[in-house]
Each structure stands twice: as structure tokens, then as C-alpha cells.
Coordinates of C-alpha atoms and ligand atoms in Angstrom, one line a residue:
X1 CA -1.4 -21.8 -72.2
X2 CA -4.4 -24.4 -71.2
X3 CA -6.4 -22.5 -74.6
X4 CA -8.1 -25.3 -76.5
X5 CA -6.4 -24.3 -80.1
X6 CA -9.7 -24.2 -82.0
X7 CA -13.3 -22.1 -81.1
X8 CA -16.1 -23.4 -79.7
X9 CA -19.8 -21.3 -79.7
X10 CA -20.4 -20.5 -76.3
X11 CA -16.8 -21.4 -74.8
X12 CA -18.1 -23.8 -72.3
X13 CA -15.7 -24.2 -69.4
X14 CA -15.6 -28.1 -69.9
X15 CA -16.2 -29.0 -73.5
X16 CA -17.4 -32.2 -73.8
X17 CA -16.4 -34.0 -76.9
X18 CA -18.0 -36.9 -79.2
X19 CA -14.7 -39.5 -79.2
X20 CA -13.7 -40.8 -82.6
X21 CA -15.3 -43.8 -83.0
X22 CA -14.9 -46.5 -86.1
X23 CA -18.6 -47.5 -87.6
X24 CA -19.9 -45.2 -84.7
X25 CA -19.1 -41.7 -85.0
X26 CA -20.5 -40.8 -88.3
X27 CA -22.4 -37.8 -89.5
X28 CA -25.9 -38.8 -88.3
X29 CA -25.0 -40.0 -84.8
X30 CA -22.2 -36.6 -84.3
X31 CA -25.4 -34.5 -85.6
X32 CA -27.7 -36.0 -83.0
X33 CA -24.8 -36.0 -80.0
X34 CA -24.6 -32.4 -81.4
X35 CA -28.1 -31.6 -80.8
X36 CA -27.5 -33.2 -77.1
X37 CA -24.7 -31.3 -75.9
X38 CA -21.4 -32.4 -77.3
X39 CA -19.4 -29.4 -78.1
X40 CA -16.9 -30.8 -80.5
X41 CA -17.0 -34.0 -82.3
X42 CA -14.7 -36.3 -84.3
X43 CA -14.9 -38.4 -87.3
X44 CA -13.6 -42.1 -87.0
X45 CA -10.0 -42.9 -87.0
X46 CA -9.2 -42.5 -91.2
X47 CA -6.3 -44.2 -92.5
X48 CA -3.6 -42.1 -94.1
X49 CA -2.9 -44.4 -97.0
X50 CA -6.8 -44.7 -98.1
X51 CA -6.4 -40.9 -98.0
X52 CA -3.5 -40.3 -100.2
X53 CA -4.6 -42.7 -102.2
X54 CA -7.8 -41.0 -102.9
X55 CA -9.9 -44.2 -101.7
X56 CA -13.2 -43.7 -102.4
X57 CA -14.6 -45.8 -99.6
X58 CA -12.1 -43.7 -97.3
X59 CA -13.2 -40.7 -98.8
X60 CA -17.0 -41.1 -97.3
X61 CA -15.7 -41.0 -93.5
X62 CA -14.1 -37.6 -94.5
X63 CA -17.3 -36.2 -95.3
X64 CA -19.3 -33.2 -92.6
X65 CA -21.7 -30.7 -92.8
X66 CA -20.7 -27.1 -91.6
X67 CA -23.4 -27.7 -88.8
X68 CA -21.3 -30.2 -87.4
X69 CA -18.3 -27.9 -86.5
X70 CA -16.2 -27.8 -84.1
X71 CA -15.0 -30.4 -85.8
X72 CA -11.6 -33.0 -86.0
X73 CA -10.7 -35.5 -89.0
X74 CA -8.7 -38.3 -87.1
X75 CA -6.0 -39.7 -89.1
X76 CA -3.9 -42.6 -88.5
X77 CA -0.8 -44.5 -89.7
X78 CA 3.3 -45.4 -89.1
X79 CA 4.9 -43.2 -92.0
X80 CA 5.2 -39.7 -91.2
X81 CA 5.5 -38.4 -95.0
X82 CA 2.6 -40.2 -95.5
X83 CA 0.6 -39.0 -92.8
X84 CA 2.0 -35.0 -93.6
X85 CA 0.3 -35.6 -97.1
X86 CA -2.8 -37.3 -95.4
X87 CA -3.5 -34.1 -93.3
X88 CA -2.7 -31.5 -96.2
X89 CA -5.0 -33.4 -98.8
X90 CA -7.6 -33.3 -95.5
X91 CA -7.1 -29.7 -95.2
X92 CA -7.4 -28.4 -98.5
X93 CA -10.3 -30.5 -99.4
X94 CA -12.4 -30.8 -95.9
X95 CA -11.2 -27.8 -94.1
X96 CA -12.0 -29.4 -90.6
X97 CA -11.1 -27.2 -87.3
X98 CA -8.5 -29.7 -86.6
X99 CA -6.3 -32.5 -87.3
X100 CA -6.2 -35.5 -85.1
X101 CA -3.8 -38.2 -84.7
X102 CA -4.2 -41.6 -83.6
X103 CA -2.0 -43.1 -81.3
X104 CA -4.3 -45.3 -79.3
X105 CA -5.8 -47.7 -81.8
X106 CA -5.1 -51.2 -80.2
X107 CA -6.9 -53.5 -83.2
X108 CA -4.2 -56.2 -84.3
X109 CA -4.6 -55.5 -87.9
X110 CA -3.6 -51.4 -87.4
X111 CA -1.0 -52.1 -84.4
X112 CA 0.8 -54.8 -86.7
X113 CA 1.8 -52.0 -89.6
X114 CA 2.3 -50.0 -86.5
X115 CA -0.4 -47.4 -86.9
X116 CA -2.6 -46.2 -84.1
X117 CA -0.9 -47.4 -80.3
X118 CA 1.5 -49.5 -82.6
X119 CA 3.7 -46.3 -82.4
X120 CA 3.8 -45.7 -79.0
X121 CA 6.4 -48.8 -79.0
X122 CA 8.6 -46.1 -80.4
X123 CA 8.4 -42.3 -79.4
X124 CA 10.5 -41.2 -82.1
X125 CA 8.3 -42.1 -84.3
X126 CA 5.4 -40.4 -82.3
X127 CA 7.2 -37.7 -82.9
X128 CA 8.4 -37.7 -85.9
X129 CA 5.0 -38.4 -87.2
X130 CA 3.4 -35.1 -84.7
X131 CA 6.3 -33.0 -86.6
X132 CA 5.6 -34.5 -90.0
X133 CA 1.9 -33.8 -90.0
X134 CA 2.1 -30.2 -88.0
X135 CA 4.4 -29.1 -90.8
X136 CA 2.0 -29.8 -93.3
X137 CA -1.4 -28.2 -92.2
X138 CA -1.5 -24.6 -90.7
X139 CA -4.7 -26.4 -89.2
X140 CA -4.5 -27.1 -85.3
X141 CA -2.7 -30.9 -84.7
X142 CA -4.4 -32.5 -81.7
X143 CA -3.3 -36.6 -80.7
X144 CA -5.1 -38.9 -79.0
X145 CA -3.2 -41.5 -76.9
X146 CA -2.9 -44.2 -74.7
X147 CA -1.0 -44.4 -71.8
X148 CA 1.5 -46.7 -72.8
X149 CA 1.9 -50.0 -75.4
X150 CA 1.9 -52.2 -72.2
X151 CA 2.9 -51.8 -68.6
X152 CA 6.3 -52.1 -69.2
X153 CA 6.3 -48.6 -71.3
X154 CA 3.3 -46.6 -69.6
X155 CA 4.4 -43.5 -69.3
X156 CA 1.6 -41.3 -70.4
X157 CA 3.2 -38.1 -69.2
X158 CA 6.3 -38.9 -71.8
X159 CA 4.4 -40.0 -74.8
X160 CA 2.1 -36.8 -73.9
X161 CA 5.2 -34.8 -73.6
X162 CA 6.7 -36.1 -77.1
X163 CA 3.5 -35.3 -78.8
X164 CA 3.3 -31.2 -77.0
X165 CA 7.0 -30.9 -78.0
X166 CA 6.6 -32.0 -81.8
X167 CA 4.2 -29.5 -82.3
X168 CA 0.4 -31.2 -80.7
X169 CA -1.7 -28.2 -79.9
X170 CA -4.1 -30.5 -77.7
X171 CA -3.5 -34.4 -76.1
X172 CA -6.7 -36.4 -75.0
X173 CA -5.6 -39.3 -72.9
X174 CA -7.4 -43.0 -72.7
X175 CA -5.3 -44.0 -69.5
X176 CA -5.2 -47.9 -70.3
X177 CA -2.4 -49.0 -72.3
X178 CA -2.7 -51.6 -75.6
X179 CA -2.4 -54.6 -73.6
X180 CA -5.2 -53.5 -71.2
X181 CA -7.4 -53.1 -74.6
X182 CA -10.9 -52.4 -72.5
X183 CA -10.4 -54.4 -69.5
X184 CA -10.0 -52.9 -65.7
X185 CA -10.6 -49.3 -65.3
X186 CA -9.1 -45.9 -67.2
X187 CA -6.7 -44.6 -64.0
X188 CA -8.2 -41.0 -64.2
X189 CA -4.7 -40.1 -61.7
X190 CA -2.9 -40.3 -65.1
X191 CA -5.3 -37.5 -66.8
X192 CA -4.3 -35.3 -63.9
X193 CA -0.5 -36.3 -64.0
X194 CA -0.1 -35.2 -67.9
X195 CA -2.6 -32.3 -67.1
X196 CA -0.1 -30.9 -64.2
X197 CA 3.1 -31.7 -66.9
X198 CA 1.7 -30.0 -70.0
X199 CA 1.3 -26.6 -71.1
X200 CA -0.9 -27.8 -73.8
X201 CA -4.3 -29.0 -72.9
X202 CA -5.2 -32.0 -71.8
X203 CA -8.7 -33.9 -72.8
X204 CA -9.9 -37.0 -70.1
X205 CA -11.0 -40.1 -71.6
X206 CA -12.2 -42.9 -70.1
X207 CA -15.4 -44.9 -68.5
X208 CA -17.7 -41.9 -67.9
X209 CA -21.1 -43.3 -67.9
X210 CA -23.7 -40.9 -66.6
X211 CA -23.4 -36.9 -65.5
X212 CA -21.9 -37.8 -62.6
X213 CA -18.6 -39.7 -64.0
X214 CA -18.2 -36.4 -66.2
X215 CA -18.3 -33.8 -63.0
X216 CA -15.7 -36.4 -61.2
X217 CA -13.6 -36.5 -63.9
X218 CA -13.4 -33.0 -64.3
X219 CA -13.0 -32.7 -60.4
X220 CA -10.6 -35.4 -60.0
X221 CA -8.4 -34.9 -62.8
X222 CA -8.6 -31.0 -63.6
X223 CA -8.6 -32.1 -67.4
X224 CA -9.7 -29.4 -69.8
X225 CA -12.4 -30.9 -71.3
X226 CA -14.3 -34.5 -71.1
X227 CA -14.3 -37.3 -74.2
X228 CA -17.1 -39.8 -74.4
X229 CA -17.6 -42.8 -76.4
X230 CA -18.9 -45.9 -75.1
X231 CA -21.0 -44.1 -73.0
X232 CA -23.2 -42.0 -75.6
X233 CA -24.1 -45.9 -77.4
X234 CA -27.7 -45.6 -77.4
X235 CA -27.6 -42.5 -75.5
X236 CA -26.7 -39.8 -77.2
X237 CA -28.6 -37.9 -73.9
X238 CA -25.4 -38.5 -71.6
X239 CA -23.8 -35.0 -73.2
X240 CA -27.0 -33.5 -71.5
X241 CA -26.3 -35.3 -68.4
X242 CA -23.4 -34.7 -68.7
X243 CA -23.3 -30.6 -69.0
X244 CA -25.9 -30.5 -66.2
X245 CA -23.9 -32.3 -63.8
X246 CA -20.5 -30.1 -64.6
X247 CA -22.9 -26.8 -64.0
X248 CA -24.5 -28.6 -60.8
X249 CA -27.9 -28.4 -62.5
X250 CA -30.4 -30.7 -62.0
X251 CA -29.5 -34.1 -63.9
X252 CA -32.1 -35.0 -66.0
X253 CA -32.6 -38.8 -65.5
X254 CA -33.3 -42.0 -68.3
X255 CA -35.6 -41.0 -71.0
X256 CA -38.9 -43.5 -70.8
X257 CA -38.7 -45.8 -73.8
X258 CA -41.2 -43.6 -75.8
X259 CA -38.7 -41.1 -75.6
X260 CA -35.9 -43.3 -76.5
X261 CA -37.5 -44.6 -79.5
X262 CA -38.3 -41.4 -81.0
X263 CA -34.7 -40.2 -80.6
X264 CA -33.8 -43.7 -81.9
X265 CA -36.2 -42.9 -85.0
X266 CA -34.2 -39.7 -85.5
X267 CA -31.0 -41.5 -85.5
X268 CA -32.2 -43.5 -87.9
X269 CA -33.9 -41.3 -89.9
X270 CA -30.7 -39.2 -90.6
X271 CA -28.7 -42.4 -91.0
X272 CA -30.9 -43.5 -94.1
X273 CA -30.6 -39.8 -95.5
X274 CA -27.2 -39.9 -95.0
X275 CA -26.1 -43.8 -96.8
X276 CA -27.1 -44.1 -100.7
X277 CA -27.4 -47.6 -100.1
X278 CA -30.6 -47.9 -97.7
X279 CA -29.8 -52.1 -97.8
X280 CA -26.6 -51.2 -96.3
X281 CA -28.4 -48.3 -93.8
X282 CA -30.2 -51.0 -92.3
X283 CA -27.9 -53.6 -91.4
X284 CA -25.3 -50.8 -90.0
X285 CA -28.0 -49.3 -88.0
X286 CA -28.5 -52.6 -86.0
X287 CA -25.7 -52.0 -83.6
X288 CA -27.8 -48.7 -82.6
X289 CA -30.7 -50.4 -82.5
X290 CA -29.1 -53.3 -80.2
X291 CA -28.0 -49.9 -77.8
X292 CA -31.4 -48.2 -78.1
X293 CA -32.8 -51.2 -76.9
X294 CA -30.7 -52.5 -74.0
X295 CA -32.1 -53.3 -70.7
X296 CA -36.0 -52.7 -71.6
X297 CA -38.3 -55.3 -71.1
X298 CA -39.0 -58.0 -73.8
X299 CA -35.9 -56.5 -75.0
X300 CA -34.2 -59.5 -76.5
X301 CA -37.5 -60.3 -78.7
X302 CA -37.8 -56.8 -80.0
X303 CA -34.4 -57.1 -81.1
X304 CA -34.4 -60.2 -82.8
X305 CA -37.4 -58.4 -85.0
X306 CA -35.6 -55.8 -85.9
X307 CA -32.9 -57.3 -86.9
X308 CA -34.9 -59.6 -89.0
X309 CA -36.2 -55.8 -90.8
X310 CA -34.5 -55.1 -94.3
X311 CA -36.4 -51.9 -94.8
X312 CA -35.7 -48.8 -92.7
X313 CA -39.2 -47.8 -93.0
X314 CA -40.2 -50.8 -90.9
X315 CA -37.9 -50.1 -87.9
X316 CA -41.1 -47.4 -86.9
X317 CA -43.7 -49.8 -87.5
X318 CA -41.7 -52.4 -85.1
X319 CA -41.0 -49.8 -82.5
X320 CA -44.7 -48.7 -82.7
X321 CA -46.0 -52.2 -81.8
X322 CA -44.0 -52.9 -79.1
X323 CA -45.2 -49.2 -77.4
X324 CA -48.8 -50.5 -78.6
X325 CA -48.0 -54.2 -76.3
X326 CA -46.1 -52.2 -73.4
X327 CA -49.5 -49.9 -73.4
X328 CA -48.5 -46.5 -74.0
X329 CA -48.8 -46.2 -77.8
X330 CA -50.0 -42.6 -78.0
X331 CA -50.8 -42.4 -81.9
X332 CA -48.9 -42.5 -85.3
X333 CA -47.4 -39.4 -84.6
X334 CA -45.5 -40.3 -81.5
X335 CA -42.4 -41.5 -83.1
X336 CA -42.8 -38.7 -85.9
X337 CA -40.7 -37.8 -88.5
X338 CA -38.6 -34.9 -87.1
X339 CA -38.5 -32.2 -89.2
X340 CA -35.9 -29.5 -87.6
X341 CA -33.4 -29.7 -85.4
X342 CA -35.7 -26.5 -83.2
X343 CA -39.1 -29.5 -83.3
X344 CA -36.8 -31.8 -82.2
X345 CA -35.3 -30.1 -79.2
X346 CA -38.8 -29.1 -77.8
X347 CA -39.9 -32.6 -78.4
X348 CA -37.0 -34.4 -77.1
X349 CA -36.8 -32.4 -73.5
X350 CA -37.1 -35.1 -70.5
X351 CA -37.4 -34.7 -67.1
X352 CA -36.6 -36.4 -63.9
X353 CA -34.5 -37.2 -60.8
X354 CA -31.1 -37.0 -61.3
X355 CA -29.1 -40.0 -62.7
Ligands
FMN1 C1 -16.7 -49.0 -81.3 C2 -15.5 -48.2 -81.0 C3 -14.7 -47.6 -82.0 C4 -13.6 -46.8 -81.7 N1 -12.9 -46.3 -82.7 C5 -11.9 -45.4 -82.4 C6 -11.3 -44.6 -83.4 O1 -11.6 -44.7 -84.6 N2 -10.3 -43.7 -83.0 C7 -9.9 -43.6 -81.7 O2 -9.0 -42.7 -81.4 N3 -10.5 -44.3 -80.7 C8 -11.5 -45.2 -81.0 N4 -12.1 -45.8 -80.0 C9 -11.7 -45.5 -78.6 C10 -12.6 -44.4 -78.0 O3 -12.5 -43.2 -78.7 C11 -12.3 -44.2 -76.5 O4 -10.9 -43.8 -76.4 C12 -12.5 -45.4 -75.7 O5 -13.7 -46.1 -76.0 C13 -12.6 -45.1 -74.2 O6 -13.6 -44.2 -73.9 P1 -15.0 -44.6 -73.3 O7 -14.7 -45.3 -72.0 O8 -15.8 -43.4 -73.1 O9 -15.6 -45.6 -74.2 C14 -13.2 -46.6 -80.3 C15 -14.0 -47.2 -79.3 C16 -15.1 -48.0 -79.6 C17 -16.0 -48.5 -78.5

């Protein structure tokens, strides 16, 4: 019935899940959001058509380590053959734990070839495209959705219902429609409509910014399990937050900036493993560095040195001297090299008041 169709170590009541995210949600941050309490992550949206066409830039957001599992490849696009080859290349080659479809996409360039919340102009196609791609993969198919294209066709509970009937093991709902893009609120009473119409279950998505948004969510909408993105930006911590506040733990509150900066050293660290081109690791990490640094003071000059940097190995040096200037430099091991995953948990563990 409300079984989430893949495993997850520990079976945590409320799984809390990495969204897919394009240019965000790749190896190095799901590894870190990993580390920090996200049970199941996804890759960014993929396009069908890079896939079949063995793309080699497409290829590269396929890519996981084992250690990253539970894991979904998201794949979008409007033609359902194409999209049933897509997920049985992905499954032969990647072997994720399951296949996701996009349906809530709302960036002009995918909508106009219909891909992403283009389709949900047409439910037919939605399902068409569910049945297409469940046929092909004995993988679990999961969809992610919008409620609607615009207000004249929200109807989450029918495109959720399309998807569950066309074979869609799981449904996470965004509850803002194409035309809302970002703007106004995600209306939560629409996680807890599909959740009550669906046998399948139903993943909340929407505005949850600290520990306290995820134990609302769950408690307002019933939903089976919690999707971040926007949230986790620089703060990959909110899955913490975020699990204590659904247990009724303690919430541990803000890292200091120390803190932040190491974990923002060990972001970057994996990310200039991870890229071959460390040119190209740079200028992609600046967004994350932007996050990392948002709301600290004399933020807005550290930034604008550090996005003047063109060698990784400078971002520590940078991040060093403003610690040194704020006066609580400690030494040139405080924003350290990390060198497991266990040095970096004991390291990483902040305290507080709750959030
Ligand atoms: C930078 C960025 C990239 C995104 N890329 C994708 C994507 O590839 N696939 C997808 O289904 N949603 C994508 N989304 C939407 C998010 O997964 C999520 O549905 C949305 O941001 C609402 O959740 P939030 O309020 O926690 O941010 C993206 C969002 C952002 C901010």
C-alpha cells in the first residue's frame, strides 16, 4: 500500500530526500547531504534524448557511487518510446534503485518540446509516457510533478492519479503549477489531498526551510516522506534539522561560520575530485560558495574574492583570512582536509538551541 517501492538502511519513518536538482544535485553535494541525513537522493533531471543518444556530456550526470544509494536517475522528455529506451539504457548501465520522471520542469526551453510540466498540458501523454517507461525497466518508476500547467488545469490529485494508474510506484508533489514557477507558496493542503486519493505513496515538496517546516509538513499533510531542495543551498545541515525535528529531538541550531566553512571546504574538496577539469570545478562551485556565504558579515566582499579565485586550492586560503579578520582563526588545520566520511562526522557535530 503506502510502501515506498525501494529500501532504505534503517527504514526511517519519514525519509527525507535530496530533490533533483540541475547543476546542484551532483555526486559531491548528494555525498555530503548523505553524510547529513538525507535518506535518498536524486540526480538532476537527465534528458532522454542525450541518453539514447549516448551523449557524452549527458552521460556524466548519470554517474554514482554505490555509497550514494538509495538512489533515483531522473529522466525527462515528450516521447514515450524514447523515454522507455532512456530508462532501459539507465538500467542496464547504472543500475539505480529507481527511475524518476519529470513532470514538473517549468524552464521555457524543456516546456516548449513539451518535456518536464510541458506534459501535464496533456494527461495522456503523462501517461502514456509512465506506461512507456514502466514497461521498459523492472526497476521501480517514481514521477515527480506539479500541481497543474496553470490554474486553469491544477488538478494534482488527477495528474497524480494518471501517473499511479500507468504503473508510478511513488509521486512526490511540488504543489505550484508552471505558471506559478517559484512565486507564492507550495499549498501543502494539496500533498494531503493526493496523499488521502492514492494508494501509492506520496512525497511533500515544497518551501521547507528549517526542521520545523519538515515536522509541519509531515503533520499537516501526512505525506510519506519529505523532498528538499532549495533549502539544503549552502546547508546541507537542514537534513539534520530536519530528522531531529520529525523525532522531536533537540534541533540543533546554525553552524558558526568556522563550521560552515569547513563543511564548505569539504564540499569543495569532493567537487574538485569529482570534475577532471579543476578550471571548470571552480567556476561551478561559485554558486555554493555564494550559499555558504550568505548572510555573514562582510559577506558581499568575501564573495567578490572568491569569485575572483581560479584555483580551488585558494578557496581555503580565502576562507582562512577572513576567520583570521573575524578573529577566530584557530590554526591551519581548522578548515582541514577531511579524510573519511567517520573524521568528518565527529568533526562536523554542532550544537545549539533549536532553529
Ligand atoms: C537550481 C534548481 C534546479 C532544479 N532542477 C530540477 C530538476 O532537475 N528536476 C526536478 O524535478 N526539479 C528540479 N528543481 C525543482 C526542485 O526539485 C523542487 O521541486 C523545487 O525547488 C521546490 O522545492 P524547494 O521549495 O525545497 O526548493 C530544481 C530547483 C532548483 C532550485
Amino acid at each position: 500500500m503506502n510502501t515506498l517501492p525501494f529500501e532504505i538502511p534503517g527504514n526511517p519513518a519519514t525519509p527525507l530526500f535530496l530533490a533533483p536538482q540541475a547543476g546542484v544535485s551532483e555526486a559531491p553535494f548528494r555525498r555530503l547531504c548523505r553524510e547529513f541525513g538525507a535518506d535518498v537522493v536524486l540526480t538532476e533531471f537527465v534528458s532522454a534524448e542525450g541518453i539514447v543518444r549516448h551523449n557524452e556530456r549527458t552521460a556524466r550526470y548519470l554517474r554514482f557511487d554505490d555509497d550514494e544509494r538509495p538512489i533515483g536517475v531522473q529522466i525527462f522528455g515528450a516521447d514515450p518510446a524514447c523515454m522507455a529506451e532512456a530508462a532501459a539504457l539507465v538500467t542496464e548501465t547504472y543500475a539505480p534503485d529507481f527511475v524518476d520522471i519529470n513532470f514538473g520542469c517549468p524552464v521555457k526551453k524543456v516546456v516548449k518540446r513539451n518535456g518536464g510540466s510541458g506534459c501535464l498540458r496533456d494527461l495522456n501523454l503523462v501517461g502514456r509516457i509512465v506506461e512507456a517507461v514502466a514497461g521498459a525497466t523492472a526497476l521501480p518508476v517514481t514521477t515527480k510533478i506539479r500541481s497543474g500547467f496553470d490554474e486553469a488545469t491544477r488538478d494534482p490529485v488527477a495528474i497524480g492519479r494518471v501517473c499511479a494508474e500507468a504503473g508510478a510506484r511513488m509521486v512526490t508533489l511540488h504543489p505550484r503549477t508552471r505558471a506559478d514557477m517559484y512565486s507564492g507558496s507550495a499549498r501543502w493542503e494539496e500533498i494531503a489531498a493526493l496523499g488521502g486519493s492514492l494508494e501509492v505513496p506520496v512525497i511533500g515538496n515544497g518551501d521547507v526551510r528549517s526542521g520545523e517546516d519538515a515536522r509541519r509538513m509531515r503533520d499537516e499533510t501526512g505525506c510519506r516522506g519529505i523532498m528538499i531542495a532549495r533549502g539544503s543551498h549552502g546547508a546541507p545541515w537542514l537534513f539534520r534539522q530536519s530528522r531531529a525535528a520529525l523525532n522531536g529531538d533537540p534541533v540543533p541550531g546554525e553552524p558558526d561560520i568556522a563550521t560552515r566553512f569547513s563543511i564548505c571546504m569539504r564540499h569543495a574538496d569532493n567537487a574538485a575530485a569529482y570534475e577532471d577539469n579543476p578550471d571548470k570545478a571552480v567556476r561551478e562551485f561559485r554558486k555554493h560558495l555564494a550559499w555558504y556565504t550568505k548572510g555573514i558579515p562582510g559577506g558581499r566582499s568575501l564573495r567578490q574574492t572568491l569569485f575572483r579565485i581560479e584555483d580551488a586550492g585558494e578557496v581555503r586560503a580565502v576562507l582562512e583570512d577572513y576567520l583570521r579578520r573575524q578573529g577566530v582563526f584557530t590554526g591551519p588545520g581548522q578548515l582541514y582536509r577531511y579524510d573519511s566520511v567517520g573524521a568528518a562526522r565527529d568533526r562536523l557535530e554542532f550544537a545549539g538551541a533549536g532553529r
